[in-house]
Coordinates of C-alpha atoms and ligand atoms in Angstrom, one line a residue:
X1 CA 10.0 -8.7 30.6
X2 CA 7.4 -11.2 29.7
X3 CA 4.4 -10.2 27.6
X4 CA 2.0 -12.8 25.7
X5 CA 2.5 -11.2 22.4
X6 CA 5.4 -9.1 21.1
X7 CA 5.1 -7.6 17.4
X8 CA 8.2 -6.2 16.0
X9 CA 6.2 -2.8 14.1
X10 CA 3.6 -0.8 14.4
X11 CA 2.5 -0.5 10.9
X12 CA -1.2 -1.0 10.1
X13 CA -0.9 -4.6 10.0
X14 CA 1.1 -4.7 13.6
X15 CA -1.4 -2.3 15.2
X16 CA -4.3 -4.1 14.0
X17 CA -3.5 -7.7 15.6
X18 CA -1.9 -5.7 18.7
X19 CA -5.4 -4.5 19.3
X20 CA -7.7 -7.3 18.5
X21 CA -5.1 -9.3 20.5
X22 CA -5.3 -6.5 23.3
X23 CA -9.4 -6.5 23.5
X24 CA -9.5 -10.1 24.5
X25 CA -6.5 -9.7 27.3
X26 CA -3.4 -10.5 25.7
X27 CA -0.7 -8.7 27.2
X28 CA 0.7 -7.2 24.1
X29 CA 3.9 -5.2 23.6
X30 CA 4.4 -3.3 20.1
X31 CA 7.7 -2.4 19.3
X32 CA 8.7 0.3 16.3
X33 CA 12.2 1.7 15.8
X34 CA 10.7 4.9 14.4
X35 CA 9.5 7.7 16.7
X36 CA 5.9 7.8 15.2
X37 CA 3.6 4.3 14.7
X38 CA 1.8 3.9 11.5
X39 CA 5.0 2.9 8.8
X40 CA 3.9 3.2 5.7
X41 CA 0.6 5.1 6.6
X42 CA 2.9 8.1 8.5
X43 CA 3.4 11.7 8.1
X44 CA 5.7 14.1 8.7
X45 CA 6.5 18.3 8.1
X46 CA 8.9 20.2 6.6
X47 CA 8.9 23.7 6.8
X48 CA 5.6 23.8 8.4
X49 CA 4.0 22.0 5.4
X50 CA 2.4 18.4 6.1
X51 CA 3.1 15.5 3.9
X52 CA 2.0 12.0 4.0
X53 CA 4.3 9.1 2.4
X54 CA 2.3 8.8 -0.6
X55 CA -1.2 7.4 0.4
X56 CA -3.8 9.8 -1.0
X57 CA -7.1 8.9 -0.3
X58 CA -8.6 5.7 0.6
X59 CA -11.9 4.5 0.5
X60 CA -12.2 2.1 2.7
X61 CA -12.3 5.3 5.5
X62 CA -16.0 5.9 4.8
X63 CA -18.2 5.3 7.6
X64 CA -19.5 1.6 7.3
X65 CA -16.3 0.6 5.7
X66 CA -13.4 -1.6 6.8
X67 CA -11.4 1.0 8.7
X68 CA -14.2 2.7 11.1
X69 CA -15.5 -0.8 11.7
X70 CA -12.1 -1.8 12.9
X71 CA -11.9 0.9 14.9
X72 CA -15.1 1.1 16.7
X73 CA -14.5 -2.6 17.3
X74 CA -11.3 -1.8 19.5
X75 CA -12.9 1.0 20.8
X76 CA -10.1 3.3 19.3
X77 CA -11.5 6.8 18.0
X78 CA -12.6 7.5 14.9
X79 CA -10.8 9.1 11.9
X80 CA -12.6 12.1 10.9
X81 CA -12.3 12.3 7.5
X82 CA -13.9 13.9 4.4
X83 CA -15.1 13.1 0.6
X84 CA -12.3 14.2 -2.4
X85 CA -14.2 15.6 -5.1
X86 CA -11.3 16.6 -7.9
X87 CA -10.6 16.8 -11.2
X88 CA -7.4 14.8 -13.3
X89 CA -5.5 15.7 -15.6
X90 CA -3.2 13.6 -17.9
X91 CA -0.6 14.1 -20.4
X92 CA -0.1 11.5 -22.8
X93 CA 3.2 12.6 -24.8
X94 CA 2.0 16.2 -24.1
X95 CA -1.3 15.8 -25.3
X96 CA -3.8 16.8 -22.8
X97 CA -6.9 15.2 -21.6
X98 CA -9.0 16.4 -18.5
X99 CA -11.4 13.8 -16.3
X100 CA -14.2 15.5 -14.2
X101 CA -14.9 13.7 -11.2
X102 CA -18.1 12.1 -10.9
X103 CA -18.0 12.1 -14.9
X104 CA -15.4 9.9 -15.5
X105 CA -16.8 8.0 -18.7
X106 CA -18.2 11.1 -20.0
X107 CA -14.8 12.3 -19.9
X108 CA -13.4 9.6 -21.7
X109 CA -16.2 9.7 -24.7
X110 CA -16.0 13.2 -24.9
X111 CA -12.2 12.9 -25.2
X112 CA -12.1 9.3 -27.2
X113 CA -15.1 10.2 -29.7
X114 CA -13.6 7.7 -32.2
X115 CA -13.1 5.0 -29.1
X116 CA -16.5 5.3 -27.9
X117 CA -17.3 1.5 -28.0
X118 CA -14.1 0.7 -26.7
X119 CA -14.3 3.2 -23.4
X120 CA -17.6 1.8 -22.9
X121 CA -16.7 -2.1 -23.3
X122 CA -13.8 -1.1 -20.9
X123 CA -16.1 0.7 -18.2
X124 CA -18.8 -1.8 -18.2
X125 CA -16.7 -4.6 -17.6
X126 CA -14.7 -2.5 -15.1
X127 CA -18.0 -2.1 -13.0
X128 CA -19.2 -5.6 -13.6
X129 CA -16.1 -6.8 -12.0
X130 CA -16.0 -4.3 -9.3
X131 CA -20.0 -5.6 -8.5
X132 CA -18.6 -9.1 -8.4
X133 CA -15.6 -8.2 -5.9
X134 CA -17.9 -6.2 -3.9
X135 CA -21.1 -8.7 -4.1
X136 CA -22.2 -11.2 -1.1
X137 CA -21.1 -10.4 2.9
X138 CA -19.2 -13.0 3.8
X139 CA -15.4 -12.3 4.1
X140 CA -13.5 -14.4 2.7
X141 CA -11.1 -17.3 4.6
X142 CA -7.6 -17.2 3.9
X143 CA -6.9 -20.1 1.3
X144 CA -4.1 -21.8 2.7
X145 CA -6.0 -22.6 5.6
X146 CA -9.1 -24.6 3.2
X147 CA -8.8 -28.1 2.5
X148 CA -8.9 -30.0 -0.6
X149 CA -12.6 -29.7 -0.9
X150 CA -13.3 -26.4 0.6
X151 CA -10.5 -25.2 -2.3
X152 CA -12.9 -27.0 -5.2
X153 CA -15.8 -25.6 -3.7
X154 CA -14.2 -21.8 -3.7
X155 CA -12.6 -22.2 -7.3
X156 CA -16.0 -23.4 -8.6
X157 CA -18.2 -20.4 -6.5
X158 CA -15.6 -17.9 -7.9
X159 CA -16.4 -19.0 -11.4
X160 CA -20.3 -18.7 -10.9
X161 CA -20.6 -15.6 -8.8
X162 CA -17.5 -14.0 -10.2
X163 CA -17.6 -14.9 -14.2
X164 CA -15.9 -11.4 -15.1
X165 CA -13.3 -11.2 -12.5
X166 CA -12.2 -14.9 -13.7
X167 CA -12.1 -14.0 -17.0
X168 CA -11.0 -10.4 -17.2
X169 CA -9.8 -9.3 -13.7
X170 CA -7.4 -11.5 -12.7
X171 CA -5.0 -11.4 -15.4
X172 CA -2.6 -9.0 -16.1
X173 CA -4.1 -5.8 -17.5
X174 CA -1.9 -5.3 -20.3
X175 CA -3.1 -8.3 -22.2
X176 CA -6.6 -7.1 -21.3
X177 CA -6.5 -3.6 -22.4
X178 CA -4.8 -4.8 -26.2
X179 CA -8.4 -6.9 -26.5
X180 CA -10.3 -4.3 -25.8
X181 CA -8.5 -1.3 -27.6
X182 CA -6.4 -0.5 -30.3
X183 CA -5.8 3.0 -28.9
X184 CA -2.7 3.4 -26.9
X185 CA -4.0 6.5 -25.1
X186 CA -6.6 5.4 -23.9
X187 CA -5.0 2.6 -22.4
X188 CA -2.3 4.3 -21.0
X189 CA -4.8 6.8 -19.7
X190 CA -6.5 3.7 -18.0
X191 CA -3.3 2.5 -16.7
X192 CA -2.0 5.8 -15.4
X193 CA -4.7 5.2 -12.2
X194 CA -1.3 3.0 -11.0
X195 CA 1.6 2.7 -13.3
X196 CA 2.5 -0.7 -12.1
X197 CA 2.2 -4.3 -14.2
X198 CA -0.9 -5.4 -12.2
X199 CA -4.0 -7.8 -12.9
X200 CA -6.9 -5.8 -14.4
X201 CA -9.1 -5.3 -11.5
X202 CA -6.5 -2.9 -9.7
X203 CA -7.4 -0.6 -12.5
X204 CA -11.0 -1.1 -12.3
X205 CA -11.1 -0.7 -8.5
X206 CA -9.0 2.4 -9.5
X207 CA -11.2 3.9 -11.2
X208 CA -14.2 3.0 -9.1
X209 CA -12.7 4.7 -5.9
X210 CA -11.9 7.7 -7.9
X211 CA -14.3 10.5 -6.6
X212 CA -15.4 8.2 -3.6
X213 CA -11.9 8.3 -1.5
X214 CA -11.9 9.9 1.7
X215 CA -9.2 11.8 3.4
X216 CA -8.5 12.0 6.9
X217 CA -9.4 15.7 8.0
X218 CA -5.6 15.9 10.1
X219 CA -4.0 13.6 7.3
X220 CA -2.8 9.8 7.0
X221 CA -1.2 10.0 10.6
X222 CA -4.4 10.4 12.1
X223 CA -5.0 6.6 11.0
X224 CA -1.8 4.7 13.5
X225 CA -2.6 7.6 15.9
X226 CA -6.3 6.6 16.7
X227 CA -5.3 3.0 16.7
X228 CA -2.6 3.5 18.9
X229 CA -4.7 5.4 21.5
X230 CA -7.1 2.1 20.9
X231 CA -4.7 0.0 21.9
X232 CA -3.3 2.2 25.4
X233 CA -6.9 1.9 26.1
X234 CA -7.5 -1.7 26.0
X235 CA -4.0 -2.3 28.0
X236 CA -1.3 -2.6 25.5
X237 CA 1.9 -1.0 25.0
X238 CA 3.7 0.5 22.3
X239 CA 7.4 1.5 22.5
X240 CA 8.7 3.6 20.0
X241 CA 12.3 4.5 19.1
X242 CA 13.6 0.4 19.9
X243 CA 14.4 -1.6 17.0
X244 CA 14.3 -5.4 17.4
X245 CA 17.4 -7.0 16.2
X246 CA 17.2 -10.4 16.9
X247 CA 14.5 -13.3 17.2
X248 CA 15.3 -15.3 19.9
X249 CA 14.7 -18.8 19.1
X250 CA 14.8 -21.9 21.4
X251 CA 14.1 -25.8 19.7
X252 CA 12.4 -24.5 17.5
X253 CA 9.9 -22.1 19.1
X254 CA 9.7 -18.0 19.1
X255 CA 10.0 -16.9 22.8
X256 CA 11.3 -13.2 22.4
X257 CA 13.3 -10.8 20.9
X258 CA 16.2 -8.5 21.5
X259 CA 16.6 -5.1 20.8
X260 CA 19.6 -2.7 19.5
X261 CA 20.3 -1.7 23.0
X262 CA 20.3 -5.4 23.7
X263 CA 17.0 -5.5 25.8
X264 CA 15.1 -8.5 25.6
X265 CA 11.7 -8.9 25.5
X266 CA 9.8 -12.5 26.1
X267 CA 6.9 -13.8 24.6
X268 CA 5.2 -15.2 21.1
X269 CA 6.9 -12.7 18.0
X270 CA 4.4 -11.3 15.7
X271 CA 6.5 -9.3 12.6
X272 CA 5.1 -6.2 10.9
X273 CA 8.2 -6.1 8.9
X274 CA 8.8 -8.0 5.5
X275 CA 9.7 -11.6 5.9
X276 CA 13.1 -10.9 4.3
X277 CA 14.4 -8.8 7.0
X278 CA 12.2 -11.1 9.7
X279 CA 14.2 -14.3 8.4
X280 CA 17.7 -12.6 8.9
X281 CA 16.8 -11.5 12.8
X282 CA 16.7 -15.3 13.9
X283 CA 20.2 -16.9 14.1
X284 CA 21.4 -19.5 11.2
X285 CA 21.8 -22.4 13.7
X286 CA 17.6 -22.4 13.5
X287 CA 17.2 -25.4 11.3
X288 CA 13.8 -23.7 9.9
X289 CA 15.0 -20.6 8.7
X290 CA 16.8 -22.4 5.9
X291 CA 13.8 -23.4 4.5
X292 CA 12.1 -20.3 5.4
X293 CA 13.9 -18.2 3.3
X294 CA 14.4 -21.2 0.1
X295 CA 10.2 -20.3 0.1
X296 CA 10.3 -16.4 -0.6
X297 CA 13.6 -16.4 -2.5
X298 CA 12.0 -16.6 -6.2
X299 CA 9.2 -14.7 -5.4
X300 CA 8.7 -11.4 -7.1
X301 CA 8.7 -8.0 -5.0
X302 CA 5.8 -5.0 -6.1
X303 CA 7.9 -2.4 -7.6
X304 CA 8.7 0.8 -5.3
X305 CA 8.3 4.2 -6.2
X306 CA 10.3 7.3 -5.6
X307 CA 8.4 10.4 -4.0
X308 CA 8.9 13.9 -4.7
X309 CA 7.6 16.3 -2.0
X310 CA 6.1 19.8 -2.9
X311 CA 5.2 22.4 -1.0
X312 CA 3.3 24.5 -3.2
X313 CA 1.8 28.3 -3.3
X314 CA -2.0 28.2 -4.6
X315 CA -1.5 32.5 -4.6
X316 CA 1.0 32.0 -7.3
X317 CA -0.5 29.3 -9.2
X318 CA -4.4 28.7 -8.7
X319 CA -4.9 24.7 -8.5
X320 CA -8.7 24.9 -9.2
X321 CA -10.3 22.1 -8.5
X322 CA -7.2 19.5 -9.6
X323 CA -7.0 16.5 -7.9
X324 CA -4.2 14.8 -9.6
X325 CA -1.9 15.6 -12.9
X326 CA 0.0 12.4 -14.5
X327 CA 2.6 12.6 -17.4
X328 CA 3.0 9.5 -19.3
X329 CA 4.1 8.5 -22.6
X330 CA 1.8 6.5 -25.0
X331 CA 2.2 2.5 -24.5
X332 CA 3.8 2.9 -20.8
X333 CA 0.9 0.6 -20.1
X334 CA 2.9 -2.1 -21.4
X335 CA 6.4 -0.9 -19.9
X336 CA 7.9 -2.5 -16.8
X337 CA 9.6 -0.5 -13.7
X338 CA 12.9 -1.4 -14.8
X339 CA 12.7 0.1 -18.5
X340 CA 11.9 3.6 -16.9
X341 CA 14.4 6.4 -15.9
X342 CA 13.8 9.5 -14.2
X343 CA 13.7 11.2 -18.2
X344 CA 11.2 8.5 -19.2
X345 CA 9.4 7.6 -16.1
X346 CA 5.5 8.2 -15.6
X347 CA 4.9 11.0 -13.2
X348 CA 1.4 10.9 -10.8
X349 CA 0.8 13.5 -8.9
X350 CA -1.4 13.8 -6.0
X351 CA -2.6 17.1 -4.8
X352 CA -3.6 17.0 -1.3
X353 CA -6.4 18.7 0.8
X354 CA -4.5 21.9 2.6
X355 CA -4.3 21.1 6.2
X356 CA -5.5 23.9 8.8
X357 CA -2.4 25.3 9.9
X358 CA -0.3 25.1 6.6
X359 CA 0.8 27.8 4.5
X360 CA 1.4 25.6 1.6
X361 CA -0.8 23.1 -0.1
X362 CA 1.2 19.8 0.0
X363 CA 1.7 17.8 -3.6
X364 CA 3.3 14.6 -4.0
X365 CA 4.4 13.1 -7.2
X366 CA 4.9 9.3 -7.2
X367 CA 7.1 8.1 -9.8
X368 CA 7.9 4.4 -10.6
X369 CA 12.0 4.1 -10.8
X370 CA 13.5 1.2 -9.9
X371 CA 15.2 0.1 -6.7
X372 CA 18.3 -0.9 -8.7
X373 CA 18.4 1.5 -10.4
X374 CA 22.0 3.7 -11.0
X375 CA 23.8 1.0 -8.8
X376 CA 21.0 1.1 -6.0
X377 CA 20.6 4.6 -6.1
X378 CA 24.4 5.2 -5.4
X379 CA 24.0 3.2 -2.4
X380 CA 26.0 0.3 -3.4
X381 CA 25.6 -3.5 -2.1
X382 CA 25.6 -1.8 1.4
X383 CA 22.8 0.4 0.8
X384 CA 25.2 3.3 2.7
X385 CA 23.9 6.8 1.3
X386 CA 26.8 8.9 1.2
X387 CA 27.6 12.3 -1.1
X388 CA 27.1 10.1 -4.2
X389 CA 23.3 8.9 -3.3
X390 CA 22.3 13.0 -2.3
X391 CA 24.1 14.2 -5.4
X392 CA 22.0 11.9 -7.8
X393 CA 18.8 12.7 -6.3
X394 CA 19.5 16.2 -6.5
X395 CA 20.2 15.1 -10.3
X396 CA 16.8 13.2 -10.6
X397 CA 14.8 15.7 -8.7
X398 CA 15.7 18.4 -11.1
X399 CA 14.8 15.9 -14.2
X400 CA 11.3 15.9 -12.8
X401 CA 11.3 19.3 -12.0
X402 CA 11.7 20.3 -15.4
X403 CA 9.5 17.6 -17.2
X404 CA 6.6 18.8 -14.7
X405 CA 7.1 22.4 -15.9
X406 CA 7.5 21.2 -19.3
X407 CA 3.8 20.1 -19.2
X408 CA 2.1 22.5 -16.5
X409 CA 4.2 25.6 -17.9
X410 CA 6.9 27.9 -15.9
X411 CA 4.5 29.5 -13.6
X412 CA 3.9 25.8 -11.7
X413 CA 7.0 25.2 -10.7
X414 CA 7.9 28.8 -9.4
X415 CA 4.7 28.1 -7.5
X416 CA 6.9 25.0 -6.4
X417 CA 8.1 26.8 -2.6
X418 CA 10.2 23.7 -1.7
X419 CA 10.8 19.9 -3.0
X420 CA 12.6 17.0 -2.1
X421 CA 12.8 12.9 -3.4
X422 CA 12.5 10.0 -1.3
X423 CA 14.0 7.0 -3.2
X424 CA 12.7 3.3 -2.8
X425 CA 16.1 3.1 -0.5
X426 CA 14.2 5.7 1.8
X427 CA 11.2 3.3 1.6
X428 CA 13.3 0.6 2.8
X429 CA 15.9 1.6 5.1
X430 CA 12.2 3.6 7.1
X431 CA 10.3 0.5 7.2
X432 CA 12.6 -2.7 6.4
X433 CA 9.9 -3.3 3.6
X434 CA 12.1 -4.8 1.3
X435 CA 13.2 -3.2 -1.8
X436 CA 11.0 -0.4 -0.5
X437 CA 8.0 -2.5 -1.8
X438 CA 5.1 -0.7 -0.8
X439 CA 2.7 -3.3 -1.6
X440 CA 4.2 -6.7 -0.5
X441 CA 4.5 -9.2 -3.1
X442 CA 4.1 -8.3 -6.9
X443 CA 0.6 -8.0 -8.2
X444 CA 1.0 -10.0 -11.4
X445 CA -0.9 -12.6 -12.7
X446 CA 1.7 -14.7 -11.8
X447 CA 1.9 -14.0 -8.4
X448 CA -1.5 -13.1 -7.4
X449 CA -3.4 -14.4 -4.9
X450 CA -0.3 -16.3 -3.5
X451 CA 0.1 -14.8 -0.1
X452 CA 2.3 -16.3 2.5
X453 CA 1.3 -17.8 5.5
X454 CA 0.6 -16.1 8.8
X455 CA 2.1 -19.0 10.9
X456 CA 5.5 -19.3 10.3
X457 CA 8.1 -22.6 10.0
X458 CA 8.7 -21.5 13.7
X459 CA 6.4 -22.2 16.5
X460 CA 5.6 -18.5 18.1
X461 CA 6.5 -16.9 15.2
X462 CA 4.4 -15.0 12.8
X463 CA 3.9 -12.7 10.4
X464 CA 1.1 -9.8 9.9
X465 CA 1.0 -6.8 6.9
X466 CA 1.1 -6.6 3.2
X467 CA 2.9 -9.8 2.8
X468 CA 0.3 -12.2 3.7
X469 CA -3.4 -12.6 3.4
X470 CA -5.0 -10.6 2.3
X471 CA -2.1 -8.8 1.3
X472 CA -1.6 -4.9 0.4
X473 CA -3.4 -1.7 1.4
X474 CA -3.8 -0.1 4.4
X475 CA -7.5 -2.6 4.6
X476 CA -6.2 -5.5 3.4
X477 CA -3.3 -5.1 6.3
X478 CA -5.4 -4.7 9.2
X479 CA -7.5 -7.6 8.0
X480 CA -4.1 -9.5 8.4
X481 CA -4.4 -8.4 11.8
X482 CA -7.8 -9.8 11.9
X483 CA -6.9 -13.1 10.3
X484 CA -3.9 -13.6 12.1
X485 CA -6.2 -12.8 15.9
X486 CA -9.0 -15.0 14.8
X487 CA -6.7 -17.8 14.3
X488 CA -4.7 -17.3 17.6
X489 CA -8.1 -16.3 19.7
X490 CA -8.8 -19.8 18.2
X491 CA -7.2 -22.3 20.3
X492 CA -8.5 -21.1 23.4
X493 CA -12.0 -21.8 22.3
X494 CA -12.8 -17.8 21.2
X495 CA -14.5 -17.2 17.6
X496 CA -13.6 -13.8 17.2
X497 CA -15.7 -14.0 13.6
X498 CA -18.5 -14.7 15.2
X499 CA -18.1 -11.6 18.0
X500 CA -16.8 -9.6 14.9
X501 CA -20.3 -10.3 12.8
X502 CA -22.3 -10.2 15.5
X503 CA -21.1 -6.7 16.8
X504 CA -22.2 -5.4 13.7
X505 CA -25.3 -7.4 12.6
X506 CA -27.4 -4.8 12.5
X507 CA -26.2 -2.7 10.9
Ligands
FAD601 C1 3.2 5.7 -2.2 C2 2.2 4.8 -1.5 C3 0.9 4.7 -2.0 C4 0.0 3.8 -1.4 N1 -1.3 3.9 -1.8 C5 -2.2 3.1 -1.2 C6 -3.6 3.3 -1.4 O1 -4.0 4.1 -2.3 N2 -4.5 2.5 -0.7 C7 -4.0 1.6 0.2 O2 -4.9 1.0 0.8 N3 -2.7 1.4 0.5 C8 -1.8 2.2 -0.2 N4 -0.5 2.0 0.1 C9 0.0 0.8 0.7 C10 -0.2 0.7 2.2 O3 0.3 1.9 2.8 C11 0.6 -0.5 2.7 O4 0.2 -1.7 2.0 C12 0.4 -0.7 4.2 O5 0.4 0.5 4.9 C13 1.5 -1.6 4.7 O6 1.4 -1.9 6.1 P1 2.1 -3.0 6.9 O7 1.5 -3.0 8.2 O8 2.2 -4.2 6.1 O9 3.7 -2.5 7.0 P2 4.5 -1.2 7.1 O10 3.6 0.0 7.0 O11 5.6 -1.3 6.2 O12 5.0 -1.2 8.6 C14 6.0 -1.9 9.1 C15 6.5 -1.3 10.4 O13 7.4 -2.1 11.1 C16 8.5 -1.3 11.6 N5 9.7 -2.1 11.7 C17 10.3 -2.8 10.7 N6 11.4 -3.5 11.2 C18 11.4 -3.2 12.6 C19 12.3 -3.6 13.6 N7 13.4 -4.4 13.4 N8 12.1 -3.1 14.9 C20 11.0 -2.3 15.1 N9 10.2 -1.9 14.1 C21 10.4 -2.3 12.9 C22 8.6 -0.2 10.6 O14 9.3 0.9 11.0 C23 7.2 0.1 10.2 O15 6.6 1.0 11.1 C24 0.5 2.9 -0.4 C25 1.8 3.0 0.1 C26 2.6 4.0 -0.5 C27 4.0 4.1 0.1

């Protein structure tokens, strides 16, 4: 079966450059070897409760933002979604401390009245930088496609119109915090936004979107769905259920793939999957995918989480107006994945809108343990979950059990009608994001800013998603999608920037 383009996923990233692709003609094929689209931004029930993999609100659904624009641009429907407006709680070795939404830094002078020029040093270079980030309309091209002076011109631009990002933001926010602060909780209250090592600005954009997010009124799923109805409408096709399994390769040049049941499909191979597992579907005699691999081998991976999955009764245990509880201990803000165990491990827990239809009210605690962790969760080097794997989760689901009712009292956890973990192996083996990584590459100061490219080593072969530019997020993935169009849409004369600014110029 010939098609122009055939993309191996229908993650965000996948469905975004299947429909741009799709609204200018291409004959597009998406495969996906689950039986829903969407990857990392799906949902899924259990016992009649809703639950969404871990993304709780994003901002970037409000109307004028990234994700409506792309929609309305495909012509897919949009998400109807609405404002969160809750309250946090965190634990810092037991001790309490509460953050009104909308009131964030008056929360944290009321709470820190001996830190008071610290929280506000902290907050108003967390806005200046989030200003900066959000200042001037132009988006940005990806880097690897400037040239030597272009690349002087951005460095030198970033530095005037960006002085406090290029200072403060872009370096790892540990070393940032300790000039700042001398008090470990309120660092570690600042870090617990995302208990990941990251560059500063994650946590200020953290803490901006706070109280702005939007949820989708019939949950993340709602997201892949509309674009997937988008992209039937403008002509393409997604298959579900068929896992690609090979890249077929011919001197040097992407013409198709096959599938488990040993279908193949023909055409240039876009991948929504992680370069990792991408590089081992094309066959070793491909001269390129030596040196394909050599280029991500030392690179390091974002850390992945486990999830634990409540259902929970609000007529046993009245939520209020909580948005989110997080149980940390003081200087975790300076802690890397790997030090933590299930005993030890920051807990963040989301508390999500009830959906219309649900008896429960759906919670999700995300909780950074490491891949490796216990021998790979049990797994061993084949990643094969057997008794051992279900036994130790049982084991680490009952840890955090009873360090969440250690902190929110008894009553909480009876309120707790049903639970259940998803390791960073679940992460993986349901999306072939490697390690589980559920933001692409690290988000270090090492590693920032050093996405991949979306052309690959291959002719007809590329790659979309959190791994290239401009990396994570559900956003930053269907720009890929834009990125990655703009640049094919290219060679046959078609400035898909220009349609894409001019569609929305006045608005
Ligand atoms: C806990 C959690 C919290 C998050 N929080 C946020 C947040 O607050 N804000 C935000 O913007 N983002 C957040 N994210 C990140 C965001 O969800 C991801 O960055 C983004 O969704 C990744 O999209 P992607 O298109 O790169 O790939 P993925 O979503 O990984 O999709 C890849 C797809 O390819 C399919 N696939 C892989 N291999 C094959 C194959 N061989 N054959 C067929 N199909 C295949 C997979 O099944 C999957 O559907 C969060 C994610 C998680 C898990």
């Amino acid at each position: 079966m010939q098609y122009d383009y055939i993309i191996i996923g229908s993650g965000m990233g996948g469905l975004s450059v299947a429909n741009f692709l799709a609204k200018y003609n291409k004959k597009v094929l998406v495969l996906e070897k689950h039986n829903i689209p969407g990857g990392l931004v799906t949902s899924f029930s259990r016992k009649g409760v809703h639950f969404d993999l871990g993304i709780h609100g994003l901002y970037e659904l409000k109307e004028g933002q990234a994700i409506p624009q792309f929609m309305e641009f495909w012509n897919a429907p949009q998400v109807e979604a609405k404002p969160l407006g809750g309250d946090l709680k965190c634990f810092i070795d037991g001790k309490e401390y509460d953050f009104e939404h909308g009131n964030v830094r008056g929360s944290f002078l009321k709470q820190f009245p001996n830190s008071k020029n610290d929280v506000n040093r902290i907050f108003d270079i967390m806005e200046t930088i989030i200003t900066e980030m959000f200042s001037g309309t132009e988006a940005p091209e990806p880097p690897y496609d400037m040239n030597l002076f272009q690349l002087i011109k951005f460095g030198m631009n970033a530095k005037k119109q960006r002085p406090m990002f290029m200072k403060y933001g872009n370096k790892d926010a540990y070393k940032i915090l300790d000039l700042f602060t001398t008090s470990d909780e309120l660092k570690t209250i600042i870090y617990s936004k995302a208990p990941y090592p990251m560059v500063f600005m994650s946590f200020a954009y953290q803490w901006w979107v706070y109280g702005k997010n939007f949820y989708p009124v019939n949950g993340m799923q709602a997201i892949p769905d509309a674009a997937v109805k988008g992209l039937n409408h403008l002509g393409g096709e997604l298959k579900l259920n068929t896992e690609v399994t090979e890249i077929l390769v011919k001197d040097n040049q992407a013409y198709g793939v096959k599938t488990k049941d040993g279908t193949e499909y023909h055409g240039a191979v876009i991948s929504n999957a992680s370069p990792q597992f991408t590089y081992e579907w094309i066959s070793d005699k491909v001269a390129a995918k030596k040196k394909m691999k050599k280029a991500i081998s030392g690179r390091k991976i974002f850390e992945p989480v486990a999830a634990l999955f409540m259902s929970f009764d609000e007529d046993k245990y009245s939520l209020n107006n909580l948005e989110g509880i997080s149980i940390l201990a003081k200087k975790d803000y300076s802690k890397r994945t790997e030090e933590y165990t299930p005993e030890t491990a920051p807990i963040i827990i989301y508390i999500y809108p009830k959906r219309e239809g649900d008896e429960f009210r759906s919670l999700v605690a995300l909780v950074p343990i490491s891949y490796e962790y216990h021998n790979y969760w049990e797994t061993e080097d084949n990643r094969k979950r057997g008794e051992k794997y279900k036994t130790l989760k049982k084991e680490v689901e009952k840890i955090l059990m009873d360090r969440i009712g250690k902190h929110m009292g008894r009553d909480f956890v009876d309120a707790v009608s049903y639970h259940e973990l998803s390791s960073p192996v679940t992460y993986e083996r349901y999306t072939y994001s490697k390690n589980g990584s559920f933001m692409g590459w690290s988000v270090e100061q090492s590693q920032y800013g050093k996405y991949l490219k979306q052309r690959t080593d291959i002719k007809d072969l590329y790659l979309v998603g959190q791994w290239v530019f401009p990396g994570f997020g559900v956003a930053g993935v269907m720009a890929s999608g834009y990125y990655l169009a703009k640049e094919i849409l290219k060679r046959e004369g078609i400035d898909l920037k220009k349609d894409f600014t001019e569609y929305f110029k006045d608005r």
